[in-house]
PDB file of C-alpha atoms in Angstrom:
ATOM      1  CA  THR U   1       0.165   0.042  -0.044  1.00 76.00           C
ATOM      2  CA  MET U   2       1.277   3.172  -1.193  1.00 85.00           C
ATOM      3  CA  TRP U   3       0.502   6.983  -0.468  1.00 87.00           C
ATOM      4  CA  ILE U   4      -0.365   8.658  -3.089  1.00 90.00           C
ATOM      5  CA  GLU U   5       0.298  12.793  -4.147  1.00 93.00           C
ATOM      6  CA  ASN U   6      -0.438  14.371  -7.142  1.00 93.00           C
ATOM      7  CA  GLY U   7      -1.087  10.865  -8.694  1.00 90.00           C
ATOM      8  CA  ALA U   8       2.141   9.449  -7.900  1.00 93.00           C
ATOM      9  CA  PRO U   9       3.291   7.094  -5.224  1.00 93.00           C
ATOM     10  CA  VAL U  10       5.676   8.698  -2.576  1.00 95.00           C
ATOM     11  CA  ALA U  11       5.886   6.219   0.468  1.00 93.00           C
ATOM     12  CA  PRO U  12       4.962   2.989   1.690  1.00 91.00           C
ATOM     13  CA  ILE U  13       2.083   3.206   4.433  1.00 86.00           C
ATOM     14  CA  GLU U  14       1.160   0.294   7.027  1.00 84.00           C
ATOM     15  CA  PRO U  15      -1.990  -1.442   6.317  1.00 81.00           C
ATOM     16  CA  MET U  16      -5.594   0.439   6.953  1.00 79.00           C
ATOM     17  CA  ARG U  17      -8.883  -1.068   7.076  1.00 85.00           C
ATOM     18  CA  PHE U  18     -11.906   0.837   4.995  1.00 84.00           C
ATOM     19  CA  ASP U  19     -13.852   2.233   7.563  1.00 89.00           C
ATOM     20  CA  ASP U  20     -16.566   4.009   6.035  1.00 91.00           C
ATOM     21  CA  SER U  21     -20.326   3.484   5.176  1.00 92.00           C
ATOM     22  CA  LEU U  22     -21.458   2.404   1.508  1.00 91.00           C
ATOM     23  CA  TYR U  23     -24.345   4.568   1.729  1.00 95.00           C
ATOM     24  CA  ARG U  24     -21.940   7.847   2.030  1.00 94.00           C
ATOM     25  CA  VAL U  25     -19.077   6.508  -0.368  1.00 92.00           C
ATOM     26  CA  LEU U  26     -21.994   5.904  -3.281  1.00 92.00           C
ATOM     27  CA  GLY U  27     -23.936   8.892  -2.177  1.00 95.00           C
ATOM     28  CA  ALA U  28     -22.641  12.143  -0.845  1.00 94.00           C
ATOM     29  CA  GLN U  29     -18.935  11.157  -2.058  1.00 96.00           C
ATOM     30  CA  LEU U  30     -19.767   9.649  -5.263  1.00 96.00           C
ATOM     31  CA  LEU U  31     -18.189  11.989  -7.905  1.00 97.00           C
ATOM     32  CA  GLY U  32     -18.847   9.868 -11.247  1.00 96.00           C
ATOM     33  CA  LEU U  33     -18.685   6.592 -12.736  1.00 96.00           C
ATOM     34  CA  THR U  34     -16.904   5.605 -15.994  1.00 96.00           C
ATOM     35  CA  ASP U  35     -19.350   5.168 -18.887  1.00 96.00           C
ATOM     36  CA  ARG U  36     -17.904   1.650 -19.424  1.00 94.00           C
ATOM     37  CA  ALA U  37     -18.354  -1.485 -16.974  1.00 93.00           C
ATOM     38  CA  ARG U  38     -15.249  -3.566 -16.590  1.00 90.00           C
ATOM     39  CA  ARG U  39     -15.246  -7.680 -15.894  1.00 87.00           C
ATOM     40  CA  MET U  40     -13.605  -8.802 -12.865  1.00 83.00           C
ATOM     41  CA  PRO U  41     -13.573 -12.747 -12.858  1.00 79.00           C
ATOM     42  CA  GLU U  42     -13.651 -14.489  -9.255  1.00 76.00           C
ATOM     43  CA  THR U  43      -9.668 -15.696  -9.048  1.00 73.00           C
ATOM     44  CA  ASP U  44     -10.170 -17.150  -5.297  1.00 72.00           C
ATOM     45  CA  THR U  45     -11.213 -21.085  -6.188  1.00 68.00           C
ATOM     46  CA  TRP U  46     -10.146 -23.735  -4.446  1.00 70.00           C
ATOM     47  CA  ASP U  47     -11.476 -26.650  -6.308  1.00 70.00           C
ATOM     48  CA  GLY U  48     -11.215 -25.506  -9.744  1.00 68.00           C
ATOM     49  CA  ARG U  49     -12.476 -22.912 -11.839  1.00 68.00           C
ATOM     50  CA  GLU U  50     -15.933 -21.385 -10.921  1.00 69.00           C
ATOM     51  CA  PRO U  51     -18.111 -19.113 -12.889  1.00 72.00           C
ATOM     52  CA  GLY U  52     -18.486 -15.439 -11.232  1.00 77.00           C
ATOM     53  CA  GLY U  53     -16.891 -12.222 -10.553  1.00 81.00           C
ATOM     54  CA  ILE U  54     -18.160  -8.587 -10.750  1.00 86.00           C
ATOM     55  CA  ARG U  55     -18.796  -6.654 -13.881  1.00 90.00           C
ATOM     56  CA  ALA U  56     -19.216  -2.959 -12.891  1.00 91.00           C
ATOM     57  CA  PRO U  57     -17.701   0.784 -13.655  1.00 94.00           C
ATOM     58  CA  ALA U  58     -14.990   1.909 -12.146  1.00 92.00           C
ATOM     59  CA  ALA U  59     -15.854   4.810  -9.362  1.00 93.00           C
ATOM     60  CA  LEU U  60     -14.275   8.341  -8.464  1.00 94.00           C
ATOM     61  CA  VAL U  61     -15.089   8.865  -4.950  1.00 94.00           C
ATOM     62  CA  GLY U  62     -14.033  12.398  -3.064  1.00 94.00           C
ATOM     63  CA  ALA U  63     -13.173  10.886   0.285  1.00 91.00           C
ATOM     64  CA  LEU U  64     -12.851   7.619   2.281  1.00 89.00           C
ATOM     65  CA  ARG U  65     -12.549   7.105   5.913  1.00 89.00           C
ATOM     66  CA  PHE U  66     -10.191   4.892   6.934  1.00 83.00           C
ATOM     67  CA  THR U  67      -8.547   3.266  10.388  1.00 81.00           C
ATOM     68  CA  LEU U  68      -5.153   2.680  11.027  1.00 70.00           C
TER      69      LEU U  68
END
């Protein structure tokens, strides 16, 4: 995990926990969505390949709350 300033990674940081509400992130803090959805297949299978995954657009979010 890296600290980002002006779009560039500048320093490593300790692992942090996402500590925010989806209602806030996808509501008041949602600035925009891409016009195309990208497919992200499920890769964490133990007994072989299984169908699944997510097809979703990328989101631009104004702010997120994290806990160190």
